[in-house]
Tab-separated table of C-alpha atoms in Angstrom:
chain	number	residue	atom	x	y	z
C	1	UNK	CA	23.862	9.359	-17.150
C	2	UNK	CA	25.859	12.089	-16.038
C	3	UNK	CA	27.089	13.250	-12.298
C	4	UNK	CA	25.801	16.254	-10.620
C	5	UNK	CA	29.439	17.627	-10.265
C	6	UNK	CA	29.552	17.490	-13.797
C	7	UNK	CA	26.389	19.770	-14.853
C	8	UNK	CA	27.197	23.347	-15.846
C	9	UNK	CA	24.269	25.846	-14.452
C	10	UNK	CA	21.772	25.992	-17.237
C	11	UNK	CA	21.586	22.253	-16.912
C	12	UNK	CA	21.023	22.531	-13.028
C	13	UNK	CA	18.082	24.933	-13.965
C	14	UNK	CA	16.989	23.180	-16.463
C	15	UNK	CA	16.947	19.799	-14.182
C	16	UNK	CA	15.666	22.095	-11.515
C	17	UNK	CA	12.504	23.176	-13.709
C	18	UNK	CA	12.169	19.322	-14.409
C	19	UNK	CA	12.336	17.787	-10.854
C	20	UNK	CA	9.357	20.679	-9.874
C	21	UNK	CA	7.117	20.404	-12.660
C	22	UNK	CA	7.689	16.246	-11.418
C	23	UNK	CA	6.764	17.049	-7.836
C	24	UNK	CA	3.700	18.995	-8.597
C	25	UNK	CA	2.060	16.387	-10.739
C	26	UNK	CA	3.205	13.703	-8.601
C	27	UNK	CA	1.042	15.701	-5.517
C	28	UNK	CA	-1.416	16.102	-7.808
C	29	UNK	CA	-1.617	12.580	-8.446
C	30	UNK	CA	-1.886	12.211	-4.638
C	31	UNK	CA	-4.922	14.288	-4.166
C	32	UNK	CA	-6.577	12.734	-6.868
C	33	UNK	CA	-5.713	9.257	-5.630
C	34	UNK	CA	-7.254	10.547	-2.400
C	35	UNK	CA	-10.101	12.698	-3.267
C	36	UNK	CA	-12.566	10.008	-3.066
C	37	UNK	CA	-11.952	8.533	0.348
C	38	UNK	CA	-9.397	11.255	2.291
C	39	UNK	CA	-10.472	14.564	0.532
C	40	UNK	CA	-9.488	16.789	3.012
C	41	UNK	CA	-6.018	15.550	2.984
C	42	UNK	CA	-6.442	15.766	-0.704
C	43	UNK	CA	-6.514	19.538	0.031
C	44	UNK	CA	-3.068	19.741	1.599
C	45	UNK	CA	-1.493	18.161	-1.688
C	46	UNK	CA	-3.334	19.911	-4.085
C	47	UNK	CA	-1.736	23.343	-2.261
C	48	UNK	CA	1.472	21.255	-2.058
C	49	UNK	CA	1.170	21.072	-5.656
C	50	UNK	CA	0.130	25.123	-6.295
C	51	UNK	CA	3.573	25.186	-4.142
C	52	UNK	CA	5.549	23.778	-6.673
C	53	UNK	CA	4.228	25.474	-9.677
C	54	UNK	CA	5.013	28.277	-8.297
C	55	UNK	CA	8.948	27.763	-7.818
C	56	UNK	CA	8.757	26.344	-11.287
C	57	UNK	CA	7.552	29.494	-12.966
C	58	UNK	CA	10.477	31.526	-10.627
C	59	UNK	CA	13.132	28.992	-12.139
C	60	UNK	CA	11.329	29.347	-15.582
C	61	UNK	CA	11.669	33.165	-15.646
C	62	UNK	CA	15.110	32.987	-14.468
C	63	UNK	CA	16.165	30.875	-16.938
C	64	UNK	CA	14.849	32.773	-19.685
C	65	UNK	CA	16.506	35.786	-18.558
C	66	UNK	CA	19.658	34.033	-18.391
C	67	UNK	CA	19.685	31.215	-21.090
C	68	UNK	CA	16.924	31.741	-23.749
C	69	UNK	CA	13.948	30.497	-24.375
C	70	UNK	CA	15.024	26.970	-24.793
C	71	UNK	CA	14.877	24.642	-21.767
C	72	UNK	CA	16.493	20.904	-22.338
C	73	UNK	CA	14.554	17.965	-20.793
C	74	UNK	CA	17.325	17.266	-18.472
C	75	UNK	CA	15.051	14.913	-15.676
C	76	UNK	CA	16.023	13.255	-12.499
C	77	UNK	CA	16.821	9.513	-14.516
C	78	UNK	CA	19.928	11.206	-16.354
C	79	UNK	CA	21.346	12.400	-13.136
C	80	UNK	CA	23.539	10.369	-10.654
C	81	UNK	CA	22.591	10.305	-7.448
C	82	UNK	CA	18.702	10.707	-6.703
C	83	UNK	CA	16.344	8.473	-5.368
C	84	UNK	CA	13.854	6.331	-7.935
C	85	UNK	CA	10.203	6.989	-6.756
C	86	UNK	CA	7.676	4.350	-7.749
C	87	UNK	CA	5.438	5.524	-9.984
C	88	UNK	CA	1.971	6.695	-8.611
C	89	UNK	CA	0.409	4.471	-10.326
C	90	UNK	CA	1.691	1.443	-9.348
C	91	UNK	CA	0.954	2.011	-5.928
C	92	UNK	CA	-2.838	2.392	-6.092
C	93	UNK	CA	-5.195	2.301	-3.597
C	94	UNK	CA	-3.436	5.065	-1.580
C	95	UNK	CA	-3.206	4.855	2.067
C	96	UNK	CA	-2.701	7.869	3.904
C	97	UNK	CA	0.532	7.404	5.536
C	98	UNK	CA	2.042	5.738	2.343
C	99	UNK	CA	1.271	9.156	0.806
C	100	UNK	CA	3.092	11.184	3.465
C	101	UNK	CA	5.962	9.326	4.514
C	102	UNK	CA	6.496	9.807	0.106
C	103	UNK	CA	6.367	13.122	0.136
C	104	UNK	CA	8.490	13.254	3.180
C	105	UNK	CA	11.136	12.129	1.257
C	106	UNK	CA	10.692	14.232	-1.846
C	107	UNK	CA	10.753	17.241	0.245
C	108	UNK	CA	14.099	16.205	1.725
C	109	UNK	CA	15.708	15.351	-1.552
C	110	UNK	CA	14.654	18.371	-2.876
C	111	UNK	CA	16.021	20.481	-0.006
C	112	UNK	CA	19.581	18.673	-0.978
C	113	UNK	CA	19.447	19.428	-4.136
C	114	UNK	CA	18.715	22.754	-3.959
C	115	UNK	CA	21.425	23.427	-1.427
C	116	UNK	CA	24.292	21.471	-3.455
C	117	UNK	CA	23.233	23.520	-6.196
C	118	UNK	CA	23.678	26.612	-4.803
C	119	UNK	CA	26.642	25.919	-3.149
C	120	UNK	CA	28.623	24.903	-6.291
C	121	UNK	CA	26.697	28.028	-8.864
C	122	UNK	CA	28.938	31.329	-9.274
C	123	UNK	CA	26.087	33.536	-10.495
C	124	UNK	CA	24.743	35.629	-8.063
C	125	UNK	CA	21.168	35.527	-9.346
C	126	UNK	CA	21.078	31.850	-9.530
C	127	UNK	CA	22.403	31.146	-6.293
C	128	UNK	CA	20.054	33.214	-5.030
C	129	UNK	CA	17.346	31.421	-6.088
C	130	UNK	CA	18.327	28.125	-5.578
C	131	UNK	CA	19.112	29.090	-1.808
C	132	UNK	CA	15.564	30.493	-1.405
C	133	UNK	CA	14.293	27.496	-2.665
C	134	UNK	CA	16.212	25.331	-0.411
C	135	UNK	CA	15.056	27.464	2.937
C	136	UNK	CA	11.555	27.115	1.376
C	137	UNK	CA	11.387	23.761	0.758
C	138	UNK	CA	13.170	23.217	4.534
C	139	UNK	CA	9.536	25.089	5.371
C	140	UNK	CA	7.792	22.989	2.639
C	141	UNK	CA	7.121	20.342	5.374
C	142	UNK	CA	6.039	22.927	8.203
C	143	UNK	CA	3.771	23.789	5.853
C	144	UNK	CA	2.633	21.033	4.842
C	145	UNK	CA	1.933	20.204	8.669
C	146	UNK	CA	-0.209	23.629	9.142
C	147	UNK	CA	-2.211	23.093	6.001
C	148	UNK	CA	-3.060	19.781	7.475
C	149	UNK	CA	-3.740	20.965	11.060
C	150	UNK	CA	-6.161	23.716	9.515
C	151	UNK	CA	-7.650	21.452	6.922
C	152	UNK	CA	-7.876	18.030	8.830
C	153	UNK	CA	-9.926	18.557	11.796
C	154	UNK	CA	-9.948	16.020	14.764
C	155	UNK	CA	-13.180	14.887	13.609
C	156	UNK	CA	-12.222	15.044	9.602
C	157	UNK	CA	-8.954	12.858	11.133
C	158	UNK	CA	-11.535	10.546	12.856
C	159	UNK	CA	-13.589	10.075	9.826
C	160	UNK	CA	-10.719	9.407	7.501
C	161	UNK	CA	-9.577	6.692	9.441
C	162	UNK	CA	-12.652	5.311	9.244
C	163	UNK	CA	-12.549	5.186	5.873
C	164	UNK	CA	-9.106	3.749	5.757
C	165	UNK	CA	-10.288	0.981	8.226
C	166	UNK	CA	-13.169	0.351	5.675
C	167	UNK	CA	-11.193	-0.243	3.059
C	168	UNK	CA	-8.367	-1.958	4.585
C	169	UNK	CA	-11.689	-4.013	5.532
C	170	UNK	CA	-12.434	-4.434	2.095
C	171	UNK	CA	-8.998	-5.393	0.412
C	172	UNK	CA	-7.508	-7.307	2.788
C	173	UNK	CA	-9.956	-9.001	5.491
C	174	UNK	CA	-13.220	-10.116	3.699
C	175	UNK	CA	-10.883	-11.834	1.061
C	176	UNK	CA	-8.628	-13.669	3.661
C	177	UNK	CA	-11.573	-14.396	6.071
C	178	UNK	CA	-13.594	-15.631	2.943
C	179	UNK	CA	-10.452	-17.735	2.258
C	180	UNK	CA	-9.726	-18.881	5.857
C	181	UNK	CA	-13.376	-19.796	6.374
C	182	UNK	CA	-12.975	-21.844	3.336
C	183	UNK	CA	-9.884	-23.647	3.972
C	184	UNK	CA	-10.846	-24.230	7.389
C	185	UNK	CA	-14.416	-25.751	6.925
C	186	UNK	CA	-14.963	-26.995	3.310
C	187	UNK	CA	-11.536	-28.730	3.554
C	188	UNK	CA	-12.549	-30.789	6.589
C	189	UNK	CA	-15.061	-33.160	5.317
C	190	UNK	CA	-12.575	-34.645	2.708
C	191	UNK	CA	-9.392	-34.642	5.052
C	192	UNK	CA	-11.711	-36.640	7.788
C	193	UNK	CA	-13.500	-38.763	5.250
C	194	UNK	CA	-9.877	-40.309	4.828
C	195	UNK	CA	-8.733	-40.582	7.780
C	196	UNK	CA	-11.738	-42.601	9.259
C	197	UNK	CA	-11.742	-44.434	5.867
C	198	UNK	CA	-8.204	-45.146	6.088
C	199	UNK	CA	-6.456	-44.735	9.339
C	200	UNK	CA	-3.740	-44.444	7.635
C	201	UNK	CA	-2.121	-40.896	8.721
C	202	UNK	CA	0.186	-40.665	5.506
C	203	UNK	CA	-2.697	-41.101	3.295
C	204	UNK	CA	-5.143	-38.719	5.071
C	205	UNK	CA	-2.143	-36.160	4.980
C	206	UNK	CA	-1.795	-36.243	1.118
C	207	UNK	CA	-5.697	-35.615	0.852
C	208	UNK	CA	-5.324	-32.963	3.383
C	209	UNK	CA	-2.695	-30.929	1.513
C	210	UNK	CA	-4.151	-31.598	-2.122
C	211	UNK	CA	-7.334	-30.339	-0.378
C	212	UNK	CA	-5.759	-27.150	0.799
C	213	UNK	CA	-3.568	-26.786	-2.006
C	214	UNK	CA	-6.358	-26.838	-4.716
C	215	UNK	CA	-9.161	-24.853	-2.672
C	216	UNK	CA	-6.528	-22.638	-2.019
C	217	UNK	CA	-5.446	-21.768	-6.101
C	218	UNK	CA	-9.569	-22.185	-6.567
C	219	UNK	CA	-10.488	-19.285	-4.307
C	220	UNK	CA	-7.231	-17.333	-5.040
C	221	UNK	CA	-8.460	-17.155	-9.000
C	222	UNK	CA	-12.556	-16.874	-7.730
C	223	UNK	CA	-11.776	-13.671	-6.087
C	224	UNK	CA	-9.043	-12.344	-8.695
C	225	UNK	CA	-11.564	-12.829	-11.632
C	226	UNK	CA	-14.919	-11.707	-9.388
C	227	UNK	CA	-14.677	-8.035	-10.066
C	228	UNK	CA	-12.028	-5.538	-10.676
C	229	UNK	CA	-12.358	-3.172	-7.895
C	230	UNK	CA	-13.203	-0.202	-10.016
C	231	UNK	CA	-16.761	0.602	-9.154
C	232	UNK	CA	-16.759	-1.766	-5.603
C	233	UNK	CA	-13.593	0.036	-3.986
C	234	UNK	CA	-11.711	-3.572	-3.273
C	235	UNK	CA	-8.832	-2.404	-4.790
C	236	UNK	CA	-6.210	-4.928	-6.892
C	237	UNK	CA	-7.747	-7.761	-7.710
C	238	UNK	CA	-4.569	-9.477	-7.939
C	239	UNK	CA	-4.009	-8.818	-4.256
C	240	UNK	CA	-7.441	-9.838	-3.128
C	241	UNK	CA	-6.714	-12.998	-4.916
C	242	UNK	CA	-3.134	-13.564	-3.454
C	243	UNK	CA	-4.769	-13.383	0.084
C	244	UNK	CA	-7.898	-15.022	0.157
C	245	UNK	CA	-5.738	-17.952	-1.874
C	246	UNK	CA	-3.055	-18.383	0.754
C	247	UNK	CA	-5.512	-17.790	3.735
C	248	UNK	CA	-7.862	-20.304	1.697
C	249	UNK	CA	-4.093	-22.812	2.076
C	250	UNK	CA	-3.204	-22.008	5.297
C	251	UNK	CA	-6.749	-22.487	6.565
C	252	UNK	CA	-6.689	-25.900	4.695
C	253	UNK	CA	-3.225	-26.938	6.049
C	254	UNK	CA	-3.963	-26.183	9.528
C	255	UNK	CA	-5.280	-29.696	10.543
C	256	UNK	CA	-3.826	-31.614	7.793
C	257	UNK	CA	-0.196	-30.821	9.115
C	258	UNK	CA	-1.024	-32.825	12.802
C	259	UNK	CA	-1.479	-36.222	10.640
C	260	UNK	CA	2.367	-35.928	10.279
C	261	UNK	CA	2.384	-37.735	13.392
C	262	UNK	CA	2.271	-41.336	12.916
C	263	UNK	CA	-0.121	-42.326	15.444
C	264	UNK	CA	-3.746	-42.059	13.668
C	265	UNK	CA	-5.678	-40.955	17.263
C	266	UNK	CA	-3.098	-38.662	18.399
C	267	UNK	CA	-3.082	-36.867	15.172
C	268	UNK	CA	-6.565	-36.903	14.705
C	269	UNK	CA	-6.781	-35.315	18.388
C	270	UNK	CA	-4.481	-32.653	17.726
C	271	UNK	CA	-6.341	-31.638	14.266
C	272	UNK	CA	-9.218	-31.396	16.036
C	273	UNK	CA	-7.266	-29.323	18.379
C	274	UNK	CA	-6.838	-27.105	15.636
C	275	UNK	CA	-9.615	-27.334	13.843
C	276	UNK	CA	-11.393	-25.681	16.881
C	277	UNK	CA	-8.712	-23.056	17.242
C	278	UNK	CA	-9.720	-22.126	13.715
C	279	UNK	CA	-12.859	-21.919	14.027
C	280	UNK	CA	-12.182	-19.293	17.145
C	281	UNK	CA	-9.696	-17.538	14.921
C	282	UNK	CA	-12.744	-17.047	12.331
C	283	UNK	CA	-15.625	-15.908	15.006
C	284	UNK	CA	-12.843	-13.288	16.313
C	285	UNK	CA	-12.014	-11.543	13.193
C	286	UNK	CA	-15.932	-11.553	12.374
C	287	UNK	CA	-16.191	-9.787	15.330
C	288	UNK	CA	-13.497	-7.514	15.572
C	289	UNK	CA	-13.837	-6.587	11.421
C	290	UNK	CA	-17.031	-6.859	10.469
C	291	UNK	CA	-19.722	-5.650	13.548
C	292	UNK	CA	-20.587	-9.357	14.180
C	293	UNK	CA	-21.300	-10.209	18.476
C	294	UNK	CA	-18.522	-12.556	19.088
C	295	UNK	CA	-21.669	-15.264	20.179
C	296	UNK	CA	-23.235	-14.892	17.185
C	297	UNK	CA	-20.127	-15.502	15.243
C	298	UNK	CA	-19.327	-18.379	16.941
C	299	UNK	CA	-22.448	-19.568	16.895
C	300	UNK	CA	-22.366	-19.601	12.943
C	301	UNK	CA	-19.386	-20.415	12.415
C	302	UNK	CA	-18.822	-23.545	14.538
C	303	UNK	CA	-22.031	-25.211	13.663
C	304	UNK	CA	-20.995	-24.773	10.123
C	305	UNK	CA	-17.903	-26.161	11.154
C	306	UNK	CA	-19.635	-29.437	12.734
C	307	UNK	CA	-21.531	-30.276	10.519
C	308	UNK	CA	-18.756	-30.212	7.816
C	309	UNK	CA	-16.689	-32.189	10.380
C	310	UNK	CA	-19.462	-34.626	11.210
C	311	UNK	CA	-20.048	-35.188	7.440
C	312	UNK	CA	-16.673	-35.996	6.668
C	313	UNK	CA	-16.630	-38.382	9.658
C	314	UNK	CA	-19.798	-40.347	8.783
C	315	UNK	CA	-18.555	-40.615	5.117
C	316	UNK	CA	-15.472	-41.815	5.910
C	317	UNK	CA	-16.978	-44.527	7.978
C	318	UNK	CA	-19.491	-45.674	6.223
C-alpha cells in the first residue's frame, strides 16, 4: 500500500481512470439492483453511470497523450486513505435510500480526490483536468438531484414507496409475525400444561423457555430453508430466518419469563397478562401490515389464542 503523497502523476491518472471505471459499474450495479422494483430511480444511476464513463474516456485520452498506451491497475485498495465500500453484492435487496446515501459518499470522496490531486500535479494539462473534474463532480450531486426530480414524479415517488413498503412487508414482517404468532400461541399449551400439572413455577419456567427456545431455532431454519427469495422477492433467506426465529423466541418467552416469580397464581396472572398483550401486539401488526380490520384480526387471532390456552389448561389438569 502506498500513500497518496507518494504517487507521481501517471499513477494519479492511472488510479484516477481506475476509481471511475469503479464508480460507473458500481451505479450500474445500482440500477440493475433497482430496475425491477424502483426503475425510475434506476434511470438516474444508469445516467450517473454514462457520467462516469465519460470522465474516464477524458482521463484515458489524456493519459495516452501524456504516458503511452499503457495504463497500470493502480485501484483504490493500494492507496492510503479512501473509504472501503461494501461490495454491491453483499448488500442485496436494495433499498432506495441505502442506494443514495452510497452514492452520496462516493461523490464526495471523489470530489477530494480530485481536488488533492490537482492541487499537488505541476502539469498544466493535468491539473486542468483533474480540477474540472472536481467542479463537476461538486455538480455530480445537483445533478443527480435534477435527473431525479425530472425522472421521479410525485406519483412515480408514491408508487416506489409502495413497493418498498411491499417488500419491507415481505422480508421482514410476514417472517417475524409468522414467528411471533408462533411463539406466542403454539408455545402456550405446553408452558400451561405444566404449570397446572405442576404448580411448581421453576418447573413450568424451564418448559416455557425450552418451548420458546426450540420453536424458536424450528421456525428460524423452516423459513431459511422454505425458498430462496429468487423468484418470490423475500429477499435473504438467512435474514427471514434470523427474524421469524427470534420473534418465534421472544414470542415464546413472553409469558414464560412472569413464572420467575415464585408465587404460582401471581405468575400465572401476570403471563396471562401478557399473553393477552401478545395477542393485541399480533391483531395490530395484521392490521397495520397486511390490510386485515383490526376486529377481524383480533377476532382470529385471540380465539386461536384460547383455545391453545384452554388446551394447555385442561391437559395440565387432567
Amino acid at each position: 500500500m502506498k500513500d497518496f503523497s507518494d504517487l507521481t502523476e501517471q499513477e494519479v491518472l492511472a488510479l484516477a481512470v481506475s476509481l471511475e471505471e469503479e464508480d460507473a459499474r458500481i451505479y450500474d450495479e445500482f440500477a440493475t439492483g433497482l430496475r425491477e422494483n424502483f426503475p425510475e430511480s434506476a434511470k438516474v444511476f444508469n445516467a450517473m453511470a454514462a457520467e462516469e464513463n465519460g470522465h474516464r474516456h477524458r482521463l484515458i485520452e489524456l493519459y495516452r497523450k501524456r504516458f503511452g498506451e499503457h495504463i497500470p491497475l493502480i485501484r483504490r485498495q493500494d492507496v492510503r486513505g479512501f473509504v472501503q465500500r461494501k461490495p454491491v453484492w453483499l448488500t442485496r435487496p436494495l433499498s432506495l435510500e441505502t442506494v443514495r446515501q452510497q452514492a452520496e459518499l462516493m461523490e464526495a470522496e471523489t470530489k477530494r480526490f480530485y481536488t488533492r490531486a490537482a492541487r499537488r500535479s505541476t502539469d498544466a494539462a493535468i491539473r486542468q483536468l483533474l480540477g474540472d473534474l472536481a467542479d463537476e463532480e461538486r455538480r455530480h450531486e445537483a445533478r443527480a438531484e435534477q435527473l431525479e426530480s425530472r425522472l421521479v414524479t410525485p406519483e412515480v415517488r408514491e408508487e416506489e414507496h409502495a413497493s418498498e413498503r411491499r417488500l419491507f412487508v415481505l422480508q421482514v414482517v410476514q417472517p417475524g409475525l409468522a414467528g411471533l404468532m408462533d411463539g406466542s400461541v403454539s408455545t402456550l399449551a405446553p408452558l400451561f400444561a405444566a404449570a397446572f400439572a405442576t404448580h411448581d413455577t421453576w418447573q413450568t419456567f424451564l418448559v416455557g423457555i425450552a418451548s420458546a427456545v426450540g420453536a424458536g431455532i424450528s421456525m428460524g431454519f423452516a423459513e431459511a430453508l422454505s425458498d430462496d427469495g429468487s423468484l418470490t422477492g423475500r429477499g435473504s433467506p438467512w435474514l427471514r430466518g434470523l427474524v421469524c426465529g427470534l420473534m418465534t423466541t421472544v414470542g415464546g418467552l413472553g409469558h414464560a419469563l412472569p413464572y420467575l416469580v415464585p408465587h404460582f397464581w401471581t405468575a400465572t396472572a401476570i403471563a396471562a397478562a401478557v399473553v393477552a398483550a401478545e395477542l393485541g401486539v399480533i391483531a395490530w401488526i395484521r392490521n397495520r401490515y397486511m390490510d386485515t380490520t383490526f376486529l377481524a384480526a383480533a377476532f382470529q387471532v385471540i380465539i386461536g389464542g384460547l383455545l391453545v390456552f384452554a388446551t394447555g389448561i385442561l391437559i395440565g389438569s387432567a
